[in-house]
mmCIF file of C-alpha atoms and ligand atoms in Angstrom:
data_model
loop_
_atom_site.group_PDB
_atom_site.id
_atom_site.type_symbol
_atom_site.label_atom_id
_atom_site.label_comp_id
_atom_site.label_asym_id
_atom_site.label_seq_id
_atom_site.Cartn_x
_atom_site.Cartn_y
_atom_site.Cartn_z
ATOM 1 C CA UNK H 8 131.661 94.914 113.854
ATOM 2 C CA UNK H 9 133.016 91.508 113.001
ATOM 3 C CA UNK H 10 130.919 89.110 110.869
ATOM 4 C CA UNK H 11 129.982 86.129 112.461
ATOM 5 C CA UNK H 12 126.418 85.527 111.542
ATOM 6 C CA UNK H 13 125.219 85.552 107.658
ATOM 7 C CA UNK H 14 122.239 85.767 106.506
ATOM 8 C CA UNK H 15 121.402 83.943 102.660
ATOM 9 C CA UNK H 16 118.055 85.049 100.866
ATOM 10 C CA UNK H 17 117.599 82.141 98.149
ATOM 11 C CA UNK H 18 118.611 78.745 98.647
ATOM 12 C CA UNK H 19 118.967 77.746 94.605
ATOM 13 C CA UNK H 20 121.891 76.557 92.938
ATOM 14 C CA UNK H 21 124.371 79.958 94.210
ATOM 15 C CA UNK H 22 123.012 80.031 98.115
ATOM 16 C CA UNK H 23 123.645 76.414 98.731
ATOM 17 C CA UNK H 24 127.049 76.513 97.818
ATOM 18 C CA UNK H 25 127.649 80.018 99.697
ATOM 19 C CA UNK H 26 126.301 78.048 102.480
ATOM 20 C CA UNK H 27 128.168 75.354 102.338
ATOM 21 C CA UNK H 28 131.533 77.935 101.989
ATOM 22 C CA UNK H 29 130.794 80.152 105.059
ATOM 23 C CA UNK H 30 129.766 76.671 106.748
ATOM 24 C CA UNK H 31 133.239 75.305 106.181
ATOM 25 C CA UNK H 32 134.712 78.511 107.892
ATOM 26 C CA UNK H 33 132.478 78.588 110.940
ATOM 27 C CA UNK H 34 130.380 81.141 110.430
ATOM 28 C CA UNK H 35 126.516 80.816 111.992
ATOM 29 C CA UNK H 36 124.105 80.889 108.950
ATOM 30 C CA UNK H 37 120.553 81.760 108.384
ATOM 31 C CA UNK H 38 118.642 80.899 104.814
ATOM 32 C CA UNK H 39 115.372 82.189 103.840
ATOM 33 C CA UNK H 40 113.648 81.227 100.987
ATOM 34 C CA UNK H 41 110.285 81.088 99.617
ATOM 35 C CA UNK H 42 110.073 77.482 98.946
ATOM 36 C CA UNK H 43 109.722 75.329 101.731
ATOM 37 C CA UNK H 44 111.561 72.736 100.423
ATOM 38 C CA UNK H 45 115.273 74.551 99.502
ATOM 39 C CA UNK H 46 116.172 74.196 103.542
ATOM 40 C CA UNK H 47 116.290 70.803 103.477
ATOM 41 C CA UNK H 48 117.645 70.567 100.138
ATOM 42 C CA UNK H 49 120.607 73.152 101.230
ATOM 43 C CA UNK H 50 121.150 70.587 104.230
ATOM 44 C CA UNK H 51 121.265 67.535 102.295
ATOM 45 C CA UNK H 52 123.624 69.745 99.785
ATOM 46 C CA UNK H 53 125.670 70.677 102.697
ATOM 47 C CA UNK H 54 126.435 67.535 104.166
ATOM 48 C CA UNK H 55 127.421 66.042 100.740
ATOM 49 C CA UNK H 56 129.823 68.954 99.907
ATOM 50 C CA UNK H 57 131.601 68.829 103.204
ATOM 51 C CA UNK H 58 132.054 65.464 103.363
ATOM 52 C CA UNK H 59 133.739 65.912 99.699
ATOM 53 C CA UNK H 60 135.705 69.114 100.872
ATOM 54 C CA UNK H 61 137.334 67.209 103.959
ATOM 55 C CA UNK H 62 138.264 64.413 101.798
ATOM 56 C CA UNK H 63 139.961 66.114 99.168
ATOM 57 C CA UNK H 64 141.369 69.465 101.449
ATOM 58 C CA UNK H 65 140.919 68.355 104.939
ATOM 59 C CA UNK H 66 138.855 70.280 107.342
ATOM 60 C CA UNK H 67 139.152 71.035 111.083
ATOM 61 C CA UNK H 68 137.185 68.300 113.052
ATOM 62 C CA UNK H 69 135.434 71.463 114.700
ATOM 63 C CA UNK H 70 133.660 72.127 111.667
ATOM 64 C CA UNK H 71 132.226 68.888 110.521
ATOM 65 C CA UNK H 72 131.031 68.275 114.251
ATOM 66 C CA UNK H 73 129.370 72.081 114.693
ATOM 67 C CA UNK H 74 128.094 72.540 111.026
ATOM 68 C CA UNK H 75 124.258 71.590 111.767
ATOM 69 C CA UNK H 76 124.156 73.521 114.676
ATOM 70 C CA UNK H 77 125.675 76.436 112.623
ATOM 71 C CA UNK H 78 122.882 76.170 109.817
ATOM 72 C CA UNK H 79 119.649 77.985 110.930
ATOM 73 C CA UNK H 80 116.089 78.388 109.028
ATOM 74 C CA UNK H 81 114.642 81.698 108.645
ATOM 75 C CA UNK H 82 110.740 81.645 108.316
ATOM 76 C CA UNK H 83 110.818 85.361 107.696
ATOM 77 C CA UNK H 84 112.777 88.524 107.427
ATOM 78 C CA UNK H 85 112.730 88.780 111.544
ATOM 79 C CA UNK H 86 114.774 86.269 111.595
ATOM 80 C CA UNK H 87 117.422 87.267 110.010
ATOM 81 C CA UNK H 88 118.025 90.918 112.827
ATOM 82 C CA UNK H 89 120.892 89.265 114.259
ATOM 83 C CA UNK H 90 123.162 89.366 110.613
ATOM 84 C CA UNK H 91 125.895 91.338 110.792
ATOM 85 C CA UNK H 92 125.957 90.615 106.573
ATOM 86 C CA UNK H 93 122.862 89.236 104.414
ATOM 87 C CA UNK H 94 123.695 87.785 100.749
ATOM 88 C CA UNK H 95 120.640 87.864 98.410
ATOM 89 C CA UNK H 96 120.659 85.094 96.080
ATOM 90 C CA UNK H 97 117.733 85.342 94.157
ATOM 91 C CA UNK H 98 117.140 85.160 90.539
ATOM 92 C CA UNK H 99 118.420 87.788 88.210
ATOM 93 C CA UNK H 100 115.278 90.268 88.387
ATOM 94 C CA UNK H 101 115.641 93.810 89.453
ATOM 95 C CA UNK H 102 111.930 93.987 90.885
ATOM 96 C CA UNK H 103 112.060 91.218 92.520
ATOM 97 C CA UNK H 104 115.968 92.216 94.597
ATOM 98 C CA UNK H 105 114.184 95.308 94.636
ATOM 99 C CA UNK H 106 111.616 93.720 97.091
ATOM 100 C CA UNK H 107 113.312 91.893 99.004
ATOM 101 C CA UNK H 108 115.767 94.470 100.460
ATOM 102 C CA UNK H 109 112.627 97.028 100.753
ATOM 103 C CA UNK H 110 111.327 94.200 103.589
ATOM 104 C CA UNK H 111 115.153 93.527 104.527
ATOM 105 C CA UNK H 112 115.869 96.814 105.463
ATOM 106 C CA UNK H 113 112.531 96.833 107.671
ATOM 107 C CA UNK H 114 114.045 94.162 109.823
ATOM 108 C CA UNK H 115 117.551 94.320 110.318
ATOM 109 C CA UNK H 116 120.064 97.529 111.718
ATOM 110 C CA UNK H 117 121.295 99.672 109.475
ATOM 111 C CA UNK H 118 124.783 98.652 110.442
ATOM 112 C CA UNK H 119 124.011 95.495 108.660
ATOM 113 C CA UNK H 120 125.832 95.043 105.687
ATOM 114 C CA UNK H 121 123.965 93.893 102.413
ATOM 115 C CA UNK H 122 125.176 92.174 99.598
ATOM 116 C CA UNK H 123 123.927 91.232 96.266
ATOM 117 C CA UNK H 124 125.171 88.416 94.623
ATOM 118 C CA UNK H 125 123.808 89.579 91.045
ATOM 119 C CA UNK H 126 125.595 88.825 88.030
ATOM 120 C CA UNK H 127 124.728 92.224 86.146
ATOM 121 C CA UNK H 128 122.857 94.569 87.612
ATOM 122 C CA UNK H 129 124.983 97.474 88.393
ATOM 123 C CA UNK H 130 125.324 97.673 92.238
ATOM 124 C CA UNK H 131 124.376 101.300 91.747
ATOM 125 C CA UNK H 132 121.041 100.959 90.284
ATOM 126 C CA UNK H 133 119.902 98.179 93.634
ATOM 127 C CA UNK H 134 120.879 101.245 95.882
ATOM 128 C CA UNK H 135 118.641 103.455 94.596
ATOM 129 C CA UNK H 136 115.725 104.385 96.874
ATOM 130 C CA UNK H 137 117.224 102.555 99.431
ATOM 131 C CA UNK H 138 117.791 102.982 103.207
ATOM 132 C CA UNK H 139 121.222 104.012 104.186
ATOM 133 C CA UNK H 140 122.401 102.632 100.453
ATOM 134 C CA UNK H 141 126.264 102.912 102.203
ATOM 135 C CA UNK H 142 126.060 99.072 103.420
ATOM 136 C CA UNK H 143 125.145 97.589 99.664
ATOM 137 C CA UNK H 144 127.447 96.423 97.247
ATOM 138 C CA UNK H 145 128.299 93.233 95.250
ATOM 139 C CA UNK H 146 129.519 90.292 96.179
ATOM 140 C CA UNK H 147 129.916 87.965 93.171
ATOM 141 C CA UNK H 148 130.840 84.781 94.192
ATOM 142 C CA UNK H 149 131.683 81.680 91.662
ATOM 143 C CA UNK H 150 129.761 77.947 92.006
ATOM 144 C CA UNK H 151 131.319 75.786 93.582
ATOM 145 C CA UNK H 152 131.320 78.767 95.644
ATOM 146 C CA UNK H 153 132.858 75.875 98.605
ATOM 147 C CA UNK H 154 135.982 75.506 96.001
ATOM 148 C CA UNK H 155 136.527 78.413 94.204
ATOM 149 C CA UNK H 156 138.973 81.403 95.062
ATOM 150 C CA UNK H 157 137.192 83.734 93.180
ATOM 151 C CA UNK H 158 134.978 86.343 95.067
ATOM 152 C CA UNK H 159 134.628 90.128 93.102
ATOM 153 C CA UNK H 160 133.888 92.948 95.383
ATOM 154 C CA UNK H 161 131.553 95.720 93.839
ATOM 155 C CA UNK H 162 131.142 99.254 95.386
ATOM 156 C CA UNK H 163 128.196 101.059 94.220
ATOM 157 C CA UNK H 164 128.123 104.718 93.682
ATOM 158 C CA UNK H 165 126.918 105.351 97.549
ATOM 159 C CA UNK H 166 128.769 102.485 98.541
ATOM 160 C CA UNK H 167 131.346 103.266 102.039
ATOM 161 C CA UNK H 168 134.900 102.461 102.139
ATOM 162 C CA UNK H 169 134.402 101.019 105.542
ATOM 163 C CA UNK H 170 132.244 98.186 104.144
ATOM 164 C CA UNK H 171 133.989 97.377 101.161
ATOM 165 C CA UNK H 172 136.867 97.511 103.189
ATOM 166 C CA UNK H 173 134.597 94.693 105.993
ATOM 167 C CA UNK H 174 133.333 92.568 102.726
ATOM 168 C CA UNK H 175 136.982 91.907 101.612
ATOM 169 C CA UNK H 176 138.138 90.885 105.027
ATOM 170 C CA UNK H 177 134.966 88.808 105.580
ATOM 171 C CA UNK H 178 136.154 87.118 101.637
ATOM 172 C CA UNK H 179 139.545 85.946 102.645
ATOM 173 C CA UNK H 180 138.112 84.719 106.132
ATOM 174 C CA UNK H 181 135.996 82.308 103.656
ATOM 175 C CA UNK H 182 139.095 81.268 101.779
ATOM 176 C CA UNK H 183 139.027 83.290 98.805
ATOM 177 C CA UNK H 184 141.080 85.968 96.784
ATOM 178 C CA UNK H 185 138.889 89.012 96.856
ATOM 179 C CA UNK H 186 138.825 91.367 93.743
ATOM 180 C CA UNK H 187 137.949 94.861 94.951
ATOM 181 C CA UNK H 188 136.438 97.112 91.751
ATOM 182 C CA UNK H 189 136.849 100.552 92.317
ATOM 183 C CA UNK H 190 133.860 101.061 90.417
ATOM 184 C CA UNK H 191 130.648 100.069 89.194
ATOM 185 C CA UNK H 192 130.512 98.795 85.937
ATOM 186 C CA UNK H 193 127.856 95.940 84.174
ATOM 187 C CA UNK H 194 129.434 92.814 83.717
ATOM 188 C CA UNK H 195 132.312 93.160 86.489
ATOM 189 C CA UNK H 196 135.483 92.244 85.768
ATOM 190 C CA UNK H 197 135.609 88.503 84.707
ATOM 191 C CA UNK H 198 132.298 88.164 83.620
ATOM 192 C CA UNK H 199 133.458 91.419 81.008
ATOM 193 C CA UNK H 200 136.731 89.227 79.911
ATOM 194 C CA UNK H 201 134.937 86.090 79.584
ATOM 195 C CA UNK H 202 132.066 87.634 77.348
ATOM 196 C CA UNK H 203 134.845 89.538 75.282
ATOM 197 C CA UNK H 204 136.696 86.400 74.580
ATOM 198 C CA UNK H 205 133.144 84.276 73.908
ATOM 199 C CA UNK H 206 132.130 86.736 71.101
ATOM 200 C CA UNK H 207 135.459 86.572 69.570
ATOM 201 C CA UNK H 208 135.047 82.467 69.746
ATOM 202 C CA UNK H 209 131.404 82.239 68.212
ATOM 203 C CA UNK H 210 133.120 84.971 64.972
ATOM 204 C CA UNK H 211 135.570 82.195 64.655
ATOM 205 C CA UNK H 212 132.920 79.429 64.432
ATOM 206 C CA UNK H 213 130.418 81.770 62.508
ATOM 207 C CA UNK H 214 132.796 82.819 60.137
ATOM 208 C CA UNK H 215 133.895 79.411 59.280
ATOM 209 C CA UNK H 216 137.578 79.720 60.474
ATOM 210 C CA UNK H 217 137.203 76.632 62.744
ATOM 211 C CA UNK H 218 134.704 74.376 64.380
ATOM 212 C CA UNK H 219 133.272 74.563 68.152
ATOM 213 C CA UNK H 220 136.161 71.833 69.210
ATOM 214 C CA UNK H 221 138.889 73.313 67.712
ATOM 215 C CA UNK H 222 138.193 76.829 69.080
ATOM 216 C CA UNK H 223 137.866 75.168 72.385
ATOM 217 C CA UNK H 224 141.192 73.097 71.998
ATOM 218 C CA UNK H 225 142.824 76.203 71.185
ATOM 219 C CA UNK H 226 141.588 78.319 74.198
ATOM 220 C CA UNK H 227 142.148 75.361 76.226
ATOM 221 C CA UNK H 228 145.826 74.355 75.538
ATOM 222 C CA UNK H 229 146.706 78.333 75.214
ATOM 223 C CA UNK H 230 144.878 80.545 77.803
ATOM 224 C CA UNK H 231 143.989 77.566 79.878
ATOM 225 C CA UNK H 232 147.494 76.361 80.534
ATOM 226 C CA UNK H 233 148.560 80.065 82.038
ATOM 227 C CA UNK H 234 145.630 81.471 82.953
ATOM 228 C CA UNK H 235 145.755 79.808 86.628
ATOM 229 C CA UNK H 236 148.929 81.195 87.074
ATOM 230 C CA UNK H 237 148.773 84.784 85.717
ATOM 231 C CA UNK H 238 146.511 87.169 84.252
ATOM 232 C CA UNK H 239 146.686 88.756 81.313
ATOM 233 C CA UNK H 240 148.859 91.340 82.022
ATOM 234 C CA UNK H 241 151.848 89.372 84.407
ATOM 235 C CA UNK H 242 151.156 87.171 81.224
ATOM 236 C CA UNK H 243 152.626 89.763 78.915
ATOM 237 C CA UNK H 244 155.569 90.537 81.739
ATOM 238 C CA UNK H 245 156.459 86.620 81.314
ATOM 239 C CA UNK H 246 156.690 86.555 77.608
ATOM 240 C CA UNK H 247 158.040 89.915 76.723
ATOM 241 C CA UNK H 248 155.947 93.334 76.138
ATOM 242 C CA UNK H 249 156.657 94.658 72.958
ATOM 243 C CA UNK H 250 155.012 91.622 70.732
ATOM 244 C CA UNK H 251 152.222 91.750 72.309
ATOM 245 C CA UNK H 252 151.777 96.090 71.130
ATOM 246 C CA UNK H 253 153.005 95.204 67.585
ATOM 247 C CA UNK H 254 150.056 92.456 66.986
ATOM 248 C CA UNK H 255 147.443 94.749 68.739
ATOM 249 C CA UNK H 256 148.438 97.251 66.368
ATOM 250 C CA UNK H 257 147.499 94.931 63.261
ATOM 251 C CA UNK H 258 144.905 92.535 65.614
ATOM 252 C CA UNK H 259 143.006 94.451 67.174
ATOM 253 C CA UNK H 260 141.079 96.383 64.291
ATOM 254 C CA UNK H 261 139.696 92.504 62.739
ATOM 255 C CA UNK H 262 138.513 91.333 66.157
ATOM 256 C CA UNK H 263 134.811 91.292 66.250
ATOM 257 C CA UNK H 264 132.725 94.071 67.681
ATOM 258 C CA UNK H 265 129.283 92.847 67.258
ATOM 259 C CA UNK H 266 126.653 93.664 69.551
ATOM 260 C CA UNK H 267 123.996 91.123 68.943
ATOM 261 C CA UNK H 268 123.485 87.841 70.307
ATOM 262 C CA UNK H 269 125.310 85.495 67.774
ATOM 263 C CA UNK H 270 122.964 83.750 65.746
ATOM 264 C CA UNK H 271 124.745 79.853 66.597
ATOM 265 C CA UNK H 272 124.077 81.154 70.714
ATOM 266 C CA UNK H 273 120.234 81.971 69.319
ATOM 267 C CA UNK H 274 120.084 78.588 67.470
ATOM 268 C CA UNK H 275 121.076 76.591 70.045
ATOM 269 C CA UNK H 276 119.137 77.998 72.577
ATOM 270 C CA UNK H 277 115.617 77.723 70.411
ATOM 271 C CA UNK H 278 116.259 74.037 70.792
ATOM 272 C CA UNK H 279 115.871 73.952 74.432
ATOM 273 C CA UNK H 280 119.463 73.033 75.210
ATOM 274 C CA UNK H 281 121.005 73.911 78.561
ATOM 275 C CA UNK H 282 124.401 71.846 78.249
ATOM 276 C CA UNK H 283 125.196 69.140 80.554
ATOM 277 C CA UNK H 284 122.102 70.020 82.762
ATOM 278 C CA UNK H 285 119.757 68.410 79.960
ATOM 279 C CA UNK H 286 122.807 66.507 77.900
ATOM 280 C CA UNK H 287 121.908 68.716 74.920
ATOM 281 C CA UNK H 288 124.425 71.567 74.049
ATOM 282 C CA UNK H 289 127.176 73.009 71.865
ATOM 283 C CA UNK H 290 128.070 68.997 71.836
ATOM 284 C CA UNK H 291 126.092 65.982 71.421
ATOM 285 C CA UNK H 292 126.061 64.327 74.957
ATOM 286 C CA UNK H 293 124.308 61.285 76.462
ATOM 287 C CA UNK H 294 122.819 61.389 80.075
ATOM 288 C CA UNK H 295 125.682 59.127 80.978
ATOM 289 C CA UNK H 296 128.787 61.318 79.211
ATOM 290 C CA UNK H 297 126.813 64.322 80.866
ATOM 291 C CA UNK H 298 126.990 63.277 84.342
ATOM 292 C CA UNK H 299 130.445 62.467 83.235
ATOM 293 C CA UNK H 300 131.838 65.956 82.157
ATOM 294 C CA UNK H 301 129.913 67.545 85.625
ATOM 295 C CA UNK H 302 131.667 64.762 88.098
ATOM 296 C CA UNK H 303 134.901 65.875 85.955
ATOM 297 C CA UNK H 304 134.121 70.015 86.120
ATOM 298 C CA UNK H 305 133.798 69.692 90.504
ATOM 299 C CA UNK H 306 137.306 67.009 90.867
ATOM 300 C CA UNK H 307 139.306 69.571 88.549
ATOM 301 C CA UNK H 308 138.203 72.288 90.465
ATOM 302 C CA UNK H 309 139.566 70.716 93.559
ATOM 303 C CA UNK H 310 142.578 69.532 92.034
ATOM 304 C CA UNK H 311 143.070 73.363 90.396
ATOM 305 C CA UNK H 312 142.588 74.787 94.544
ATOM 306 C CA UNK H 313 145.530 72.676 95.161
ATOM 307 C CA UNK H 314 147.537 73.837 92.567
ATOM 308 C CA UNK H 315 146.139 77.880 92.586
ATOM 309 C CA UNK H 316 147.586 77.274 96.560
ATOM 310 C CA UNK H 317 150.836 76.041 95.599
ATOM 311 C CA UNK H 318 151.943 78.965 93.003
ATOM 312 C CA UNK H 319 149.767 81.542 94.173
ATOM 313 C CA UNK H 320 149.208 81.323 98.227
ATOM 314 C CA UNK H 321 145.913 83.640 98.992
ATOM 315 C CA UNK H 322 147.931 83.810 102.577
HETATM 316 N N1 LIG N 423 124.309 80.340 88.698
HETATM 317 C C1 LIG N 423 125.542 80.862 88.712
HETATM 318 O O1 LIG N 423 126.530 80.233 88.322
HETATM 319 C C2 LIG N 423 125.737 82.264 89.270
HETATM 320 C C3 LIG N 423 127.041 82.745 89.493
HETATM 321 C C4 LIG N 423 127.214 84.009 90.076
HETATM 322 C C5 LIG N 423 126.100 84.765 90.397
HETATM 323 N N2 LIG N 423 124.841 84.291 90.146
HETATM 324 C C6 LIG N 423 123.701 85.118 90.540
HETATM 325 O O2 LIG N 423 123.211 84.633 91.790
HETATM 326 C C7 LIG N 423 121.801 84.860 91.886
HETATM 327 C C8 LIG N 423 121.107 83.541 92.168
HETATM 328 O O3 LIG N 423 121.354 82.638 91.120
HETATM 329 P P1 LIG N 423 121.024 81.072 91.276
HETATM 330 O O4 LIG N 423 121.579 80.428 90.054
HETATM 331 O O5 LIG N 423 121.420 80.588 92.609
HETATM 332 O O6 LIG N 423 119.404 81.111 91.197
HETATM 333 P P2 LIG N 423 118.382 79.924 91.563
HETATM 334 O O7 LIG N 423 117.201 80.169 90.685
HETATM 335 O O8 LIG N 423 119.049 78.598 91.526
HETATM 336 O O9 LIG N 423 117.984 80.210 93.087
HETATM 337 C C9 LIG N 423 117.181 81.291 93.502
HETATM 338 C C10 LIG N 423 116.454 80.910 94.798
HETATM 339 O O10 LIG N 423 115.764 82.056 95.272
HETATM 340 C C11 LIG N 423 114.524 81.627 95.820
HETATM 341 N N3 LIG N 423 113.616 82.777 95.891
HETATM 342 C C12 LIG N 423 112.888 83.333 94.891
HETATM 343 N N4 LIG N 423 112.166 84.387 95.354
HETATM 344 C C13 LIG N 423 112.483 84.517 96.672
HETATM 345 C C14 LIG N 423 112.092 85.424 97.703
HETATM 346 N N5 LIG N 423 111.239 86.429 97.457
HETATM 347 N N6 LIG N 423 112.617 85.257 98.935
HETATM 348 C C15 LIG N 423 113.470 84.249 99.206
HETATM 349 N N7 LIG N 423 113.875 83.355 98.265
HETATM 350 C C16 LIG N 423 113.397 83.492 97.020
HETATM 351 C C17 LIG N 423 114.075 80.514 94.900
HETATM 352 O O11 LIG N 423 113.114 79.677 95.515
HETATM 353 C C18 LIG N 423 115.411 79.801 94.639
HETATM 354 O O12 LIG N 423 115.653 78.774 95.586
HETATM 355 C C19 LIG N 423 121.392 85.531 90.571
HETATM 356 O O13 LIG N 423 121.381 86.930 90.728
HETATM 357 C C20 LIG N 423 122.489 85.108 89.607
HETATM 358 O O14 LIG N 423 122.661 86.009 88.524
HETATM 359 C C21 LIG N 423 124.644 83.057 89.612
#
């Protein structure tokens, strides 16, 4: 059955921007949330984002004149029988996605395809207990989910090929690059790389080797300047294999392995920073350079789209 209609459960920070991505490729979509006030706030969000998105991309007339129209409240899980896909959004907490697709499932067919959006649970674990688990899986999206290419695709153990197979179509009908895992695993795939290379950064800063803006120069002027264009492994293909097995070989064994929370991460989050969001963090901000470095993050991701289409066309 072809998705047109989406349900969203949770209208934070994720769900509004999900919205505002399936609104931009005319999809019908229903939010639900337990505060009153997020449906107004994901309208207000949506009507800001597309009017950004068809300035710096374009977007078909169609959409910017249908998009209200397109953008329905739920007041309860009735409402949402007529998905042929629901994406929970709520916070990371197992009991509470636990809940929420125990009344789901109550409401909508069981041809209705279910996704989580969680960051770490494994996809496995939400299926359990569940009715016909076959329609769950992941669907990890990245904020700004309207921007971004990336979308991972996460089978659980029960998990049919027909909907992972439905969920990757439905991702490249929203613009992105799908990345099907052919298995569970806790972290995913980027999330897994990222957290590999952050522990290796804070050993560098713990063990004195360099400071926070040097590490970050590094990675940036390094990884960052390929990284767009290919992974790690087309990365090696580009610059020639065998260097790459003879540092592993005397590398690999001094790279860190710890398995606690580094004690600078433990530090800095005793003193109530959350980065930008509070202009305390890893560097001294004010409110003014804060707003600054987030106006900066969203036009770099748009002019990074551009590029990302130019070298590597998701058509
Ligand atoms: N923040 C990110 O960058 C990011 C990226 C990828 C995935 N995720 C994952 O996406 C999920 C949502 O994250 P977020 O940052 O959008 O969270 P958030 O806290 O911003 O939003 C959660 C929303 O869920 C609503 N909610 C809570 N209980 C509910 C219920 N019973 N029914 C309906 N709505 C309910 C809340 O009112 C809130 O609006 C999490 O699992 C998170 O790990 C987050």
């Amino acid at each position: 059955m072809p998705i047109r209609t989406v349900g969203i459960i949770g209208l934070g920070l994720m769900g509004q921007g999900i919205a505002t991505c399936l609104l931009a490729h005319g999809f019908e979509v229903i939010g639900l949330d337990t505060d009153k006030a997020k449906f107004r706030a994901t309208q207000l969000h949506v009507a800001r984002e597309l009017k950004e998105l068809n300035k710096q991309l374009g977007l078909a007339p169609k959409i910017l004149a249908t998009w209200k129209q397109r953008l329905h409240r739920a007041e309860g899980y009735a409402d949402l029988a007529s998905c042929e896909l629901v994406l929970e959004c709520v916070r990371e907490d197992l009991a509470l996605k636990r809940s929420i697709f125990a009344e789901l499932e109550q409401a909508v067919p069981q041809t209705t395809i279910i996704a989580s959006n969680t960051s770490s649970l494994p996809i496995t674990l939400l299926q359990q207990g569940r009715l016909a688990p076959g329609r769950y899986l992941g669907m990890h999206w990245g904020e700004p989910a309207q921007i971004m290419r990336y979308l991972e695709i996460i089978p659980g153990k029960q998990t049919k090929a027909a909907i992972v197979t439905a969920a990757k179509r439905f991702g490249i009908a929203c613009g992105k690059e799908p990345a099907v895992l052919k298995q569970d695993i806790r972290g995913f795939l980027s999330n897994r790389l990222m957290y590999a290379m952050m522990r290796e950064a804070f050993h560098l800063v713990e063990s004195g080797i360099a400071d926070i803006e040097t590490v970050d120069q590094s990675f940036r002027n390094d990884i960052g300047w390929w990284a767009l264009l290919a992974g790690p492994f087309r990365w090696m293909d580009l610059t020639g294999i065998p260097a790459y097995a003879a540092v592993m070989e005397g590398l690999l064994p001094e790279l860190s392995t710890g398995t606690e929370v580094p004690k600078l991460m433990k530090r800095v989050v005793r003193s109530k920073a959350l980065g930008v969001a509070n202009a305390k963090g890893f560097y001294p901000y004010t409110p003014a350079s804060a707003k600054r470095w987030e106006q900066d993050w969203v036009q770099f991701t748009y002019e990074v789209r551009k590029l990302a289409e130019r070298y590597t066309p998701t058509a």
